[in-house]
Every structure is written in C-alpha cells, then in structure tokens.
Coordinates of C-alpha atoms in Angstrom, one line a residue:
X1 CA -75.7 -14.8 77.2
X2 CA -75.7 -17.9 75.3
X3 CA -72.7 -19.6 73.9
X4 CA -70.7 -19.3 70.5
X5 CA -72.2 -22.4 69.0
X6 CA -75.6 -20.5 68.8
X7 CA -74.1 -17.9 66.5
X8 CA -73.1 -20.6 63.9
X9 CA -75.8 -20.8 61.3
X10 CA -75.8 -23.2 58.3
X11 CA -77.9 -21.0 56.4
X12 CA -77.5 -17.1 57.2
X13 CA -80.7 -15.4 58.2
X14 CA -80.8 -13.0 55.2
X15 CA -80.4 -16.1 52.8
X16 CA -83.3 -17.9 54.6
X17 CA -85.4 -14.8 53.8
X18 CA -84.4 -14.9 50.2
X19 CA -85.0 -18.5 49.9
X20 CA -88.4 -18.1 51.3
X21 CA -89.3 -15.5 48.7
X22 CA -87.9 -17.9 46.0
X23 CA -90.1 -20.7 47.0
X24 CA -93.0 -18.3 47.1
X25 CA -92.4 -17.5 43.6
X26 CA -91.8 -21.1 42.3
X27 CA -95.1 -22.0 43.9
X28 CA -96.9 -18.9 42.4
X29 CA -95.5 -19.8 38.9
X30 CA -96.7 -23.5 39.4
X31 CA -100.0 -22.3 40.4
X32 CA -100.3 -20.0 37.4
X33 CA -99.0 -22.6 34.9
X34 CA -101.4 -25.6 36.0
X35 CA -104.4 -23.9 37.6
X36 CA -105.9 -22.0 34.6
X37 CA -107.1 -23.5 31.2
X38 CA -104.9 -21.2 29.1
X39 CA -105.0 -21.6 25.3
X40 CA -101.7 -23.2 23.9
X41 CA -100.2 -19.9 22.9
X42 CA -101.0 -18.0 26.3
X43 CA -99.8 -21.3 28.1
X44 CA -96.5 -21.0 26.2
X45 CA -96.2 -17.3 27.1
X46 CA -96.9 -17.8 30.9
X47 CA -94.5 -20.5 31.0
X48 CA -91.8 -18.4 29.4
X49 CA -92.5 -15.6 31.8
X50 CA -92.6 -17.9 34.7
X51 CA -89.2 -19.2 33.6
X52 CA -87.8 -15.8 33.4
X53 CA -89.0 -14.8 36.9
X54 CA -87.8 -18.0 38.5
X55 CA -84.3 -17.5 36.8
X56 CA -83.9 -13.9 38.0
X57 CA -85.1 -15.0 41.4
X58 CA -82.3 -17.6 41.7
X59 CA -79.6 -15.2 40.4
X60 CA -80.9 -12.8 43.5
X61 CA -80.7 -15.8 45.9
X62 CA -77.0 -16.4 44.7
X63 CA -76.1 -12.8 45.0
X64 CA -77.7 -12.6 48.4
X65 CA -76.0 -15.8 49.6
X66 CA -72.7 -14.5 48.2
X67 CA -73.0 -11.5 50.4
X68 CA -73.2 -13.7 53.5
X69 CA -70.5 -16.1 52.4
X70 CA -68.0 -13.3 52.2
X71 CA -67.9 -13.6 56.0
X72 CA -66.8 -17.5 55.7
X73 CA -63.9 -16.8 53.5
X74 CA -60.8 -17.9 55.6
X75 CA -58.6 -15.0 54.5
X76 CA -61.0 -12.3 54.9
X77 CA -62.0 -13.8 58.3
X78 CA -58.3 -14.0 59.3
X79 CA -57.5 -10.5 58.3
X80 CA -60.5 -8.8 60.1
X81 CA -60.1 -11.2 63.1
X82 CA -56.4 -10.5 63.6
X83 CA -56.8 -6.8 63.1
X84 CA -59.8 -6.5 65.6
X85 CA -58.2 -8.5 68.3
X86 CA -54.8 -6.6 67.8
X87 CA -56.7 -3.2 68.0
X88 CA -58.9 -3.8 70.9
X89 CA -57.8 -1.9 73.8
X90 CA -59.0 -4.1 76.9
X91 CA -57.2 -2.8 80.0
X92 CA -58.3 -5.3 82.6
X93 CA -56.9 -8.7 81.7
X94 CA -59.5 -10.3 83.9
X95 CA -62.3 -8.1 82.6
X96 CA -65.8 -8.9 81.3
X97 CA -66.1 -8.5 77.7
X98 CA -69.2 -8.3 75.5
X99 CA -68.9 -9.9 72.1
X100 CA -71.3 -9.1 69.3
X101 CA -70.3 -11.2 66.2
X102 CA -71.4 -13.9 64.0
X103 CA -69.3 -17.0 64.0
X104 CA -66.8 -18.3 66.5
X105 CA -63.3 -17.0 65.2
X106 CA -63.3 -13.7 66.8
X107 CA -64.4 -15.1 70.3
X108 CA -61.8 -17.7 70.2
X109 CA -59.0 -15.1 69.2
X110 CA -60.3 -12.8 71.9
X111 CA -60.1 -15.8 74.6
X112 CA -56.5 -16.4 73.5
X113 CA -55.4 -13.0 73.8
X114 CA -57.1 -12.5 77.1
X115 CA -57.3 -16.0 78.7
X116 CA -58.3 -14.5 82.1
X117 CA -61.2 -12.5 80.7
X118 CA -64.8 -13.6 80.9
X119 CA -66.5 -13.3 77.4
X120 CA -70.3 -13.1 77.1
X121 CA -71.3 -13.6 73.4
X122 CA -74.4 -11.8 72.0
X123 CA -76.3 -14.3 69.7
X124 CA -76.7 -12.8 66.0
X125 CA -79.0 -11.3 65.0
X126 CA -79.3 -9.3 68.2
X127 CA -82.5 -9.9 70.3
X128 CA -83.2 -6.3 71.5
X129 CA -85.0 -7.8 74.4
X130 CA -81.8 -8.8 75.9
X131 CA -80.7 -5.2 76.3
X132 CA -83.2 -4.4 79.1
X133 CA -82.3 -7.6 80.8
X134 CA -78.6 -7.0 80.7
X135 CA -79.2 -3.3 81.8
X136 CA -81.2 -4.3 84.8
X137 CA -78.4 -6.8 85.9
X138 CA -75.7 -4.8 87.7
X139 CA -73.5 -7.8 87.3
X140 CA -73.6 -7.6 83.5
X141 CA -71.6 -4.2 83.3
X142 CA -68.7 -4.8 81.1
X143 CA -65.0 -3.7 80.8
X144 CA -65.0 -4.1 77.2
X145 CA -67.3 -4.7 74.0
X146 CA -66.2 -5.7 70.7
X147 CA -68.3 -6.3 67.6
X148 CA -67.8 -7.3 63.9
X149 CA -70.7 -6.4 61.7
X150 CA -73.2 -7.1 64.8
X151 CA -75.2 -4.2 64.6
X152 CA -76.2 -3.1 61.0
X153 CA -78.5 -6.3 60.3
X154 CA -81.0 -4.9 62.9
X155 CA -80.7 -1.1 62.3
X156 CA -83.7 -1.0 60.1
X157 CA -85.7 -1.6 63.4
X158 CA -83.9 1.2 65.1
X159 CA -81.7 4.3 64.3
X160 CA -78.1 3.1 63.9
X161 CA -76.3 5.8 66.3
X162 CA -79.3 5.3 68.9
X163 CA -78.7 1.5 68.8
X164 CA -74.9 1.8 69.4
X165 CA -75.4 4.2 72.2
X166 CA -78.0 1.9 73.9
X167 CA -75.5 -0.9 74.1
X168 CA -72.6 1.3 75.2
X169 CA -74.4 2.0 78.3
X170 CA -73.6 -1.5 79.5
X171 CA -70.1 -0.4 79.8
X172 CA -68.6 0.5 83.0
X173 CA -66.8 3.9 83.4
X174 CA -63.4 3.4 81.7
X175 CA -64.7 0.5 79.8
X176 CA -63.4 0.2 76.0
X177 CA -65.2 -0.4 72.8
X178 CA -64.2 -1.4 69.5
X179 CA -67.0 -1.6 66.9
X180 CA -66.6 -2.9 63.1
X181 CA -69.7 -2.0 61.3
X182 CA -71.1 -0.1 58.3
X183 CA -70.7 3.3 59.7
X184 CA -69.9 5.0 56.4
X185 CA -73.0 3.6 54.9
X186 CA -76.1 6.0 55.0
X187 CA -78.3 3.2 54.9
X188 CA -77.5 2.7 58.5
X189 CA -75.7 5.6 60.0
X190 CA -76.2 9.3 59.2
X191 CA -73.0 11.2 59.8
X192 CA -69.8 9.8 61.3
X193 CA -68.4 13.2 62.2
X194 CA -71.3 14.3 64.0
X195 CA -71.8 10.9 65.8
X196 CA -68.1 11.1 67.0
X197 CA -68.9 14.6 68.3
X198 CA -72.1 13.3 70.1
X199 CA -70.2 10.6 71.8
X200 CA -67.5 13.0 73.0
X201 CA -70.3 15.4 74.4
X202 CA -71.6 12.5 76.5
X203 CA -68.2 12.1 78.0
X204 CA -66.6 9.3 75.8
X205 CA -63.0 9.6 75.5
X206 CA -60.5 8.8 72.6
X207 CA -63.0 8.3 70.1
X208 CA -62.0 7.6 66.7
X209 CA -63.5 6.2 63.4
X210 CA -61.6 5.0 60.3
X211 CA -62.5 3.1 57.3
X212 CA -61.3 -0.6 56.9
X213 CA -61.8 -0.9 53.2
X214 CA -58.1 0.0 52.8
X215 CA -56.5 -3.1 50.9
X216 CA -55.0 -4.5 54.1
X217 CA -58.3 -5.4 56.2
X218 CA -60.8 -5.5 53.1
X219 CA -60.0 -5.0 49.5
X220 CA -62.3 -3.0 47.3
X221 CA -63.4 -6.1 45.5
X222 CA -64.3 -8.1 48.7
X223 CA -66.0 -5.1 50.0
X224 CA -68.2 -4.6 47.0
X225 CA -68.8 -8.4 46.7
X226 CA -70.2 -8.3 50.2
X227 CA -72.0 -5.0 50.1
X228 CA -69.6 -4.0 52.7
X229 CA -68.4 -0.6 51.1
X230 CA -69.1 1.4 54.2
X231 CA -67.3 -0.6 56.6
X232 CA -65.5 1.4 59.4
X233 CA -64.3 1.1 63.0
X234 CA -65.4 3.0 65.9
X235 CA -63.1 2.6 69.1
X236 CA -63.2 4.7 72.3
X237 CA -63.3 4.6 76.0
X238 CA -66.5 5.3 78.2

C-alpha cells in the first residue's frame, strides 16, 4: 500500500493548487502591465487593479494554507489521535488494519497500541484505482479500517456515502471501522441519519455517528479555522 513517509507532504495538495492559481494571477498581471502601451493614467489604474487582485489572491492562499496547517498543530493532532486510537474497536490484536490518514502520527499510535497488527497505509489523497486492486486481492481484506479526514478531499469526484461504502467492502465479516470525516457537512455527505439507516439495512452492526466539535476533540474556534465544522465520527462493525 505504500509507507507512511509518502503521506507527509511539505506543501499540502490544496495549497499547491492555490499557489498555482496565485502564480497565474501574478503572471497575468505582469503581462497586462508590461505588454500594452497604456497611457500613463491607464497604466496607473491597471497597476492599481493588478496590485489589488494580487493582494487578495495572497490573502486567499494564506487562508487556504491555514486550513491545511490546522492538521499540523501539535495540540490538535494529539487530541484527535489519542481519541481515535482509544475509540478504535479492533478485536483481533494480530489483525490487518487499513489506515486512511494524512501524516504519520495516527499510524504510529495505532502501531503502538496494536504492536502485533499489520497496518497498510493508504496514500493521501486517495487513488481510487487502488480500490479495485485491493478488492481483487483476497489477502487484502481487513479486520479494521480507521480514517482521519481521509475521504472528504476526494468526495467532489464521487458521492460521499458511496465512497465510504465502497471502501467498507474491503472489511472482513466482523471487521470494525472508525472514520473521522466531515459527515455533518452537506458539501460532502447528504444526511447522516439516512446513511446510518442504510448501513444497518446492509447488515452493519452497532453503527453510530457523533460530532467531534465538542470542545474536547476540536474546539469551535479550531473547527472554524480549519473549515472542519462538520466533523464527526462514524463507527461500526461489518
């Protein structure tokens, strides 16, 4: 599946995209300023407009980068990691676990709690082509799956509920799952209660979902800064 070092990015993917956009805006500004023989008044106006657009583009990049950097805050990482590890209901101590999470802290913590478990780390952002490869490999069925904000970045390419169901198929019977994602954000998931009912209709047991912006795991301020107000945990057994 790849190792945990591959999940560590110096520049988060979303920030790379915003930096590319900022670069294009600056190049366009320079092209406008120096490529056309404007009169002095017009040149002053164009330069002013160019400065304003670049200024707001920089503010936008800083905002987007701040959203990503929230995951690097030591206190936030510690709170989330400790809670997820303590809540992960893995039954087989020697079981096989699928980890879907940016960074290495959660993987290390799971490995420490379950030293005899085999942990496969899915690179972030998820490559959807890996799903078919894993599903066709009978040895790749898992005793547990744990995720920390691993799915919502690619939900724009696929319905959120369908994406989760797709990966839950990789669990063995009685396999457990704990997924921390933006379940209460309608940009990514439609209806939490209906999703729970759907999982239960499919035979999943002890399915629960609850918010994590509770002041203990994530504060309201932290969630707003990171655009994580819809955070919640989905847990259950196949």
